Coordinates of C-alpha atoms and ligand atoms in Angstrom, one line a residue:
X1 CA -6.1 24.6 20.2
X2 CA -5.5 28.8 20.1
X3 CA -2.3 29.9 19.8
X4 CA -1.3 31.1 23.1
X5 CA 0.5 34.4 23.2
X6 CA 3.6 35.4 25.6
X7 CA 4.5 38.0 23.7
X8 CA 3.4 41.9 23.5
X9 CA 2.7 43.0 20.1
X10 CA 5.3 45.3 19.0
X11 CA 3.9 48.6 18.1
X12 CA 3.8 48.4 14.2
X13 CA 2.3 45.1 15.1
X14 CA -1.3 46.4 12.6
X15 CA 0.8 47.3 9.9
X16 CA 2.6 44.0 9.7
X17 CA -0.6 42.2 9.9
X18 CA -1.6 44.5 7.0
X19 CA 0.9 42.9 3.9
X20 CA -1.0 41.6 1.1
X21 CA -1.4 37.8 1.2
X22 CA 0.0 36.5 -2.7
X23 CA -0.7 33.0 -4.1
X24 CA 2.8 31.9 -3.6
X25 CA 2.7 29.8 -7.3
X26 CA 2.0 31.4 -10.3
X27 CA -0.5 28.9 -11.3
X28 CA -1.0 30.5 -14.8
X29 CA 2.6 29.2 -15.8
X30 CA 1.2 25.4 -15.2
X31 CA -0.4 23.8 -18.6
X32 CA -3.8 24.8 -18.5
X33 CA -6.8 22.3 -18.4
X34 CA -8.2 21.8 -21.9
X35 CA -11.7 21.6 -21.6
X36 CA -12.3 21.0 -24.8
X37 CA -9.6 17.9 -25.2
X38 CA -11.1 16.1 -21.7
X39 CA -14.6 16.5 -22.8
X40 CA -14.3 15.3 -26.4
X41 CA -12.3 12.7 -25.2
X42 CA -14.8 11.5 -22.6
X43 CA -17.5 12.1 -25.0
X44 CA -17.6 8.5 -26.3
X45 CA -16.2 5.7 -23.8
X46 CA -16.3 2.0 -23.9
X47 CA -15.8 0.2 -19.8
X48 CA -13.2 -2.2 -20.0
X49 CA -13.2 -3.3 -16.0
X50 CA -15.8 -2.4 -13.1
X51 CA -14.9 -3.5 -10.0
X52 CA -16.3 -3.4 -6.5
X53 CA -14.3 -2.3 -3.2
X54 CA -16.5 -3.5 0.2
X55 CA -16.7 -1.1 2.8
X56 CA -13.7 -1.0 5.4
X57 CA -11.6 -2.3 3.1
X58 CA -9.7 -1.7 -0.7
X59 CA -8.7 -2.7 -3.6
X60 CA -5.9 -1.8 -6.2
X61 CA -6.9 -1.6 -10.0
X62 CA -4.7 -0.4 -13.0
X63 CA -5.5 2.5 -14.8
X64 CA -3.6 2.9 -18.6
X65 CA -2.6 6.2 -19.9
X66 CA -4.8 7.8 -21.7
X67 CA -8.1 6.2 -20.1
X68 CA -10.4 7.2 -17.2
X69 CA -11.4 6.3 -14.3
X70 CA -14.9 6.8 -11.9
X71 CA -15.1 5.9 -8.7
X72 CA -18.7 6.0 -7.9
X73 CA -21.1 6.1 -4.8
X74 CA -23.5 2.7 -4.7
X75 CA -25.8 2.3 -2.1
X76 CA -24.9 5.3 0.4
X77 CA -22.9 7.8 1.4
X78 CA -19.0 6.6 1.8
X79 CA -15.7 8.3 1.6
X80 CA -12.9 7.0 -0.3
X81 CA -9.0 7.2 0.3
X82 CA -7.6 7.5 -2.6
X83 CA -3.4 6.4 -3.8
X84 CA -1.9 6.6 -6.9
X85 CA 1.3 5.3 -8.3
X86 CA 3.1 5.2 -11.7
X87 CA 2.4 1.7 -12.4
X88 CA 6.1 0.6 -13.5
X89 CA 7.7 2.9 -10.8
X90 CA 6.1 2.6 -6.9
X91 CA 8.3 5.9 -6.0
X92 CA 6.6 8.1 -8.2
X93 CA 3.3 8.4 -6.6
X94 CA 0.5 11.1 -5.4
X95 CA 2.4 14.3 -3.8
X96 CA -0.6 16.0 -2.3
X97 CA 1.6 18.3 -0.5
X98 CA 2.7 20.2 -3.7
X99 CA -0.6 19.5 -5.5
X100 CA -2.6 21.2 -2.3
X101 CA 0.4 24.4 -2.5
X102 CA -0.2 24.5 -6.9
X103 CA -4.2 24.1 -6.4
X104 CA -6.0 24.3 -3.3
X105 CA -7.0 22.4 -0.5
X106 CA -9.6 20.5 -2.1
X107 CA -10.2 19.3 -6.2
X108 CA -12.6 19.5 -8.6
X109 CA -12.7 19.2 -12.2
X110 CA -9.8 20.5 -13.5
X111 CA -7.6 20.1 -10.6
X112 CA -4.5 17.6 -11.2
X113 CA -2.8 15.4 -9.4
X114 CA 0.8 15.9 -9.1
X115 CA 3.5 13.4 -8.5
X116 CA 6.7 13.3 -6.1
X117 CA 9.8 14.6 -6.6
X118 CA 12.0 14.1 -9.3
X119 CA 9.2 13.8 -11.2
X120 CA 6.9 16.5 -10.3
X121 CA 4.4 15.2 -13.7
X122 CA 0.4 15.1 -13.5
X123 CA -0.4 11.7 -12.9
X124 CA -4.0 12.0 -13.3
X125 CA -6.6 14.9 -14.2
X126 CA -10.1 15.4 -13.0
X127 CA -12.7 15.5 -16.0
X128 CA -15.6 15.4 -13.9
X129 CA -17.3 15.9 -10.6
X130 CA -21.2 15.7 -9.9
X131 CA -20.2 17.3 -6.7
X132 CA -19.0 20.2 -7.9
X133 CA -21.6 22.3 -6.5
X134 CA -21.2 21.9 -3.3
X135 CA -18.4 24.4 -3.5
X136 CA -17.4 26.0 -0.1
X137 CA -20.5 25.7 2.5
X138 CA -21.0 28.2 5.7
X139 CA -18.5 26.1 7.9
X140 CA -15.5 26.8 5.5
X141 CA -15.9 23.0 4.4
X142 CA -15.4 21.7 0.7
X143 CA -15.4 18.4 -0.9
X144 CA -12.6 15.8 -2.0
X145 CA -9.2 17.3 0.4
X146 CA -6.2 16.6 -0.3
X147 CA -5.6 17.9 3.4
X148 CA -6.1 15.0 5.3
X149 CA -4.0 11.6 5.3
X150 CA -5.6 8.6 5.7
X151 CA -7.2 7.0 8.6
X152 CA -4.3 5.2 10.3
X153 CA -3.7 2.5 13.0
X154 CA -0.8 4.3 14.8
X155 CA -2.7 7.5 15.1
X156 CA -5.8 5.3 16.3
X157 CA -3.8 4.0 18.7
X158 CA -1.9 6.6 20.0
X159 CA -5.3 8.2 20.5
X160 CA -8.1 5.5 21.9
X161 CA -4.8 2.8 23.4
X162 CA -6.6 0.0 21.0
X163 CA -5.7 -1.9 18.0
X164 CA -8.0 -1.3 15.0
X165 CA -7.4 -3.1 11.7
X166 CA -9.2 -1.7 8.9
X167 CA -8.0 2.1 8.9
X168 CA -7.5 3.0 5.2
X169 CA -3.7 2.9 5.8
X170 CA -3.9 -0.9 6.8
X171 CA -6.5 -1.3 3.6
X172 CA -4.5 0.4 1.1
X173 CA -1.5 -1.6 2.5
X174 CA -3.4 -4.9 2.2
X175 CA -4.5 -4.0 -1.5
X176 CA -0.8 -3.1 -2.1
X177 CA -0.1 -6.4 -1.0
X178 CA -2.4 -7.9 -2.8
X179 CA -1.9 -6.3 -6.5
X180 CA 2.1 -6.5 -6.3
X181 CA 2.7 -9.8 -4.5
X182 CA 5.0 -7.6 -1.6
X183 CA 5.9 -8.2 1.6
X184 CA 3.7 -6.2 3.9
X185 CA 6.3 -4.4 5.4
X186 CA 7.6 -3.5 2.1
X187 CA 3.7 -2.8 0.8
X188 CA 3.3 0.0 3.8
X189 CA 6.5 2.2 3.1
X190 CA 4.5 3.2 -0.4
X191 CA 1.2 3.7 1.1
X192 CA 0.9 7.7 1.1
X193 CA -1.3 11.0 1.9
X194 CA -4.6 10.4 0.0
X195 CA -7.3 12.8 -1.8
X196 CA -10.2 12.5 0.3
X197 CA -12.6 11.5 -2.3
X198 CA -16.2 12.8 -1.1
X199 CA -15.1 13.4 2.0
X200 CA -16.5 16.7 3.6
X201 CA -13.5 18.9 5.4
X202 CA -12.2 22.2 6.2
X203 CA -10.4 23.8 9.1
X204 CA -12.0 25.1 11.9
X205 CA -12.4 29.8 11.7
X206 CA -11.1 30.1 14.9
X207 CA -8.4 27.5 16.0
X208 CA -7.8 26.0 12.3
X209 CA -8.2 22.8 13.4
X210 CA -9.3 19.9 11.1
X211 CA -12.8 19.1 10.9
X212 CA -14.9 16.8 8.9
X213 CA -18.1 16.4 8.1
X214 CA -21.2 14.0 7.1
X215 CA -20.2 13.8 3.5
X216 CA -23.4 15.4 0.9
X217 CA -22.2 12.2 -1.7
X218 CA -25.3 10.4 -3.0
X219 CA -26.0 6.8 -4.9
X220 CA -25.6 8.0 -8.2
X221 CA -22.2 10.7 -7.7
X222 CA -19.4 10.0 -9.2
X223 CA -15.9 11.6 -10.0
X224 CA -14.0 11.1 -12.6
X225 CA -9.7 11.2 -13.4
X226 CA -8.6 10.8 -16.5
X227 CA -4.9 8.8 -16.4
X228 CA -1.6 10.9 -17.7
X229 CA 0.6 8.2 -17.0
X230 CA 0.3 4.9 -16.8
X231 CA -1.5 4.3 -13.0
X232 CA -1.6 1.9 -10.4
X233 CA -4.5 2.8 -8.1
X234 CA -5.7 2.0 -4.7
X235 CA -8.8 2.7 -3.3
X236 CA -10.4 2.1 0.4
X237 CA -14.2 2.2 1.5
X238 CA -13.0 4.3 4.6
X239 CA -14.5 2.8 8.4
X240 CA -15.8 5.9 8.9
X241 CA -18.8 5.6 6.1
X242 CA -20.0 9.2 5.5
X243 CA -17.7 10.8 8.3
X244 CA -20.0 12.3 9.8
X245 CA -19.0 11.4 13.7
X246 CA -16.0 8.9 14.0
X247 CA -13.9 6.9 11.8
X248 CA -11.2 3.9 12.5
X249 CA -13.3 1.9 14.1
X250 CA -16.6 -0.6 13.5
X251 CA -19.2 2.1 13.8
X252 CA -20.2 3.9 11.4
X253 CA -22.1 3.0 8.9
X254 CA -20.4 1.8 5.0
X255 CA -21.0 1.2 2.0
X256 CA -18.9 -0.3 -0.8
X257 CA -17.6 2.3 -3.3
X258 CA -18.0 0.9 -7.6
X259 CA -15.0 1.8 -10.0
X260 CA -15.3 1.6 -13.7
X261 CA -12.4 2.2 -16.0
X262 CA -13.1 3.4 -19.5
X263 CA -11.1 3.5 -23.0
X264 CA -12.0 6.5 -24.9
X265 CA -12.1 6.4 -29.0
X266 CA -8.4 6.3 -30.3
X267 CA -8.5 9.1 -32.6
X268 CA -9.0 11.6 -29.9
X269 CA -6.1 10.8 -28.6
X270 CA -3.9 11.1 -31.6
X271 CA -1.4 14.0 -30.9
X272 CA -1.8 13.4 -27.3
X273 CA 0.9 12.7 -24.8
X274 CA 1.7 11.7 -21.6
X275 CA 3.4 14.7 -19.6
X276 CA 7.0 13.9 -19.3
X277 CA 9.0 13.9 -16.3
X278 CA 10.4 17.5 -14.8
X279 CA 13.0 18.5 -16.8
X280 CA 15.5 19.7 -13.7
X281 CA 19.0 18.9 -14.2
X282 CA 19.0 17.6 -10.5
X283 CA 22.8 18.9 -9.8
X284 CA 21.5 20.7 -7.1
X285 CA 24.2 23.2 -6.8
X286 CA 27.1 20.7 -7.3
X287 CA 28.0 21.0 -10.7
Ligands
LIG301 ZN1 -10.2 6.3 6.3

């Protein structure tokens, strides 16, 4: 869709295109990723669960402070959805508005994932990424967006006029369902916008349009969070497999995506802790 125009450009019209774009955060006032801490703690990890989520569908796994977590391609290229919650508190979960607006529209290792409001904490860290060199290819694309949602059935059918079951929203809900003995209604209302994990996406140059991608994830890739709180996750095997040419419905091809969770040695985490909540008064004005 282009922007249609009605309007004449006023004459100074160049010279207001001309202002200088600025990063509208100052990033460098966030705590800075410590290499060092994330890679001697991952240096030395024991797997304490492994678990299997079949294509078109998810599961939700817990995640303690202070571990890791890989979510791993097996067998071919798939794209995960990807929801995280503080495990004692479904409210706080994965803002990716706010984390796309403090880091970018798609994460690598380093990149943190923030949580809603009043919280506003890390909930998790990426400590590794084997995709990392994909970077940004000719088409403006990256890897792993936290632009995107989540395939949905609503959208699906607002779009096509058909009912179609096993959109990540629907999977995520079910695993919801699943983990925390809910009601489904009650399941859906804390499903959320998702980090693409390996999925391939960018805007279109000239209509900035959402596009996606076959994803370049292999057997064998894996990223890799390390938890800052204690985490309830949920992960679907999205329909549309590599999403390369469709997704919500039964054809493309999928493949089941592995997760591993893995304690690191105790002693490197001695003097570490888990980020505590934003310290705003939350008067808002009134007091
Ligand atoms: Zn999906």
């Amino acid at each position: 869709m282009t922007k249609p125009a009605h309007t004449m450009p006023p004459p100074d019209a160049a010279e207001r295109r001309r202002a200088p774009p600025v990063l509208t955060y100052s990033v460098e006032q966030l705590p800075l990723f410590n290499a060092a801490f994330y890679n001697g703690a991952r240096a030395e990890l024991s797997k304490v669960a492994e678990l299997t989520v079949p294509p078109r569908d998810a599961r939700a796994f817990e995640v303690p402070a202070g571990h890791f977590f890989r979510i791993v391609s097996v067998e071919g290229p798939q794209v995960g959805d990807l929801n995280l919650w503080n495990a004692h508190d479904l409210t706080e979960r994965f803002y990716s508005g706010k984390t796309r607006a403090l880091h970018a529209t798609h994460l690598s290792t380093g990149g943190r994932l923030w949580s809603t409001f009043p919280r506003l904490r890390p909930m998790a860290t990426i400590t590794h990424d084997t995709l990392d060199w994909y970077g940004w290819d000719e088409d403006g694309a990256g890897v792993h967006d936290i632009i995107g949602t989540r395939c949905d059935p609503y959208t699906n059918l607002l779009l096509k006029g058909t009912e179609y079951h096993h959109c990540c929203h629907s999977n995520l809900t079910r695993a919801l369902v699943t983990a925390r003995d809910l009601p489904l209604e009650e399941a859906e209302v804390h499903v959320h916008d998702v980090m693409n994990v390996f999925m391939c996406t960018g805007y279109t140059r000239d209509t900035h349009q959402y596009f996606m991608k076959a994803s370049p994830v292999r057997p064998g890739d894996f990223i890799e969070f390390f938890a800052e709180i204690d985490l309830l996750v949920a992960l679907s095997a999205c329909p549309g497999g590599d999403c390369g040419a469709s997704h919500s419905d039964d054809a493309a091809k999928c493949y089941p995506l592995n997760v591993e969770v893995h304690r690191p040695l105790e002693r490197v985490l001695i003097g570490w802790q888990s980020p505590p909540p934003n310290r705003y008064s939350r008067s808002h004005g009134t007091g």
